């Protein structure tokens, strides 16, 4: 429902806000602007391997937080 969607959006935003600046920038450039990892590396003046590391960490944090949120929703529903 709408409340769950807002909750998941809040979880997503908190995880992004908790990332270091370059990691957050890399993630947003990829997911919002659609840049390739190489283009992100060029724009942020970091190596391609650093972009990959930032992206992996961002996805890992978001996946863990969303899984925890979903588990909490299931528990709250008695499931």
CSV table of C-alpha atoms in Angstrom, one decimal:
chain,number,residue,atom,x,y,z
A,1,UNK,CA,0.0,0.0,0.0
A,2,UNK,CA,1.0,3.7,-0.1
A,3,UNK,CA,2.3,3.7,3.4
A,4,UNK,CA,4.6,0.7,2.7
A,5,UNK,CA,5.9,2.5,-0.4
A,6,UNK,CA,6.7,5.6,1.5
A,7,UNK,CA,8.5,3.5,4.1
A,8,UNK,CA,10.6,1.7,1.5
A,9,UNK,CA,11.4,5.1,-0.1
A,10,UNK,CA,12.5,6.4,3.3
A,11,UNK,CA,14.7,3.3,3.8
A,12,UNK,CA,16.2,3.9,0.3
A,13,UNK,CA,16.9,7.6,1.0
A,14,UNK,CA,18.5,6.9,4.4
A,15,UNK,CA,20.9,4.4,2.9
A,16,UNK,CA,21.9,6.8,0.1
A,17,UNK,CA,22.3,9.7,2.6
A,18,UNK,CA,24.6,7.4,4.7
A,19,UNK,CA,27.0,6.8,1.8
A,20,UNK,CA,30.2,8.8,1.4
A,21,UNK,CA,29.8,11.7,-1.0
A,22,UNK,CA,31.6,10.2,-4.0
A,23,UNK,CA,29.7,6.9,-3.5
A,24,UNK,CA,26.4,8.7,-3.4
A,25,UNK,CA,27.3,10.8,-6.5
A,26,UNK,CA,28.3,7.7,-8.4
A,27,UNK,CA,25.1,5.9,-7.5
A,28,UNK,CA,22.9,8.8,-8.5
A,29,UNK,CA,24.8,9.4,-11.8
A,30,UNK,CA,24.3,5.8,-12.6
A,31,UNK,CA,20.7,5.3,-11.5
A,32,UNK,CA,19.2,8.7,-12.2
A,33,UNK,CA,21.3,10.1,-15.0
A,34,UNK,CA,22.0,6.7,-16.7
A,35,UNK,CA,25.8,7.2,-17.0
A,36,UNK,CA,28.1,4.3,-17.6
A,37,UNK,CA,30.6,3.4,-14.9
A,38,UNK,CA,33.4,4.8,-17.2
A,39,UNK,CA,31.6,8.1,-17.7
A,40,UNK,CA,31.1,8.3,-13.9
A,41,UNK,CA,34.8,7.6,-13.3
A,42,UNK,CA,35.7,10.4,-15.8
A,43,UNK,CA,33.2,12.9,-14.3
A,44,UNK,CA,34.2,12.3,-10.7
A,45,UNK,CA,37.9,11.9,-11.5
A,46,UNK,CA,38.1,8.5,-9.8
A,47,UNK,CA,39.1,5.1,-11.2
A,48,UNK,CA,36.7,2.7,-12.8
A,49,UNK,CA,37.4,0.2,-10.0
A,50,UNK,CA,36.5,2.8,-7.4
A,51,UNK,CA,33.2,3.4,-9.2
A,52,UNK,CA,32.5,-0.3,-9.1
A,53,UNK,CA,33.3,-0.5,-5.4
A,54,UNK,CA,31.1,2.5,-4.7
A,55,UNK,CA,28.2,0.9,-6.6
A,56,UNK,CA,28.6,-2.5,-5.0
A,57,UNK,CA,28.5,-0.9,-1.5
A,58,UNK,CA,25.5,1.2,-2.4
A,59,UNK,CA,23.5,-1.8,-3.7
A,60,UNK,CA,24.6,-3.9,-0.7
A,61,UNK,CA,23.4,-1.3,1.8
A,62,UNK,CA,20.1,-0.8,0.0
A,63,UNK,CA,19.5,-4.5,-0.3
A,64,UNK,CA,20.1,-5.2,3.4
A,65,UNK,CA,18.0,-2.2,4.5
A,66,UNK,CA,15.1,-3.2,2.2
A,67,UNK,CA,15.3,-6.8,3.3
A,68,UNK,CA,15.1,-5.7,7.0
A,69,UNK,CA,12.2,-3.3,6.1
A,70,UNK,CA,10.3,-6.1,4.4
A,71,UNK,CA,10.9,-8.5,7.3
A,72,UNK,CA,9.5,-5.9,9.7
A,73,UNK,CA,6.4,-5.4,7.5
A,74,UNK,CA,5.9,-9.2,7.4
A,75,UNK,CA,6.2,-9.4,11.2
A,76,UNK,CA,3.8,-6.5,11.7
A,77,UNK,CA,1.3,-8.3,9.5
A,78,UNK,CA,1.8,-11.5,11.5
A,79,UNK,CA,3.4,-13.3,8.5
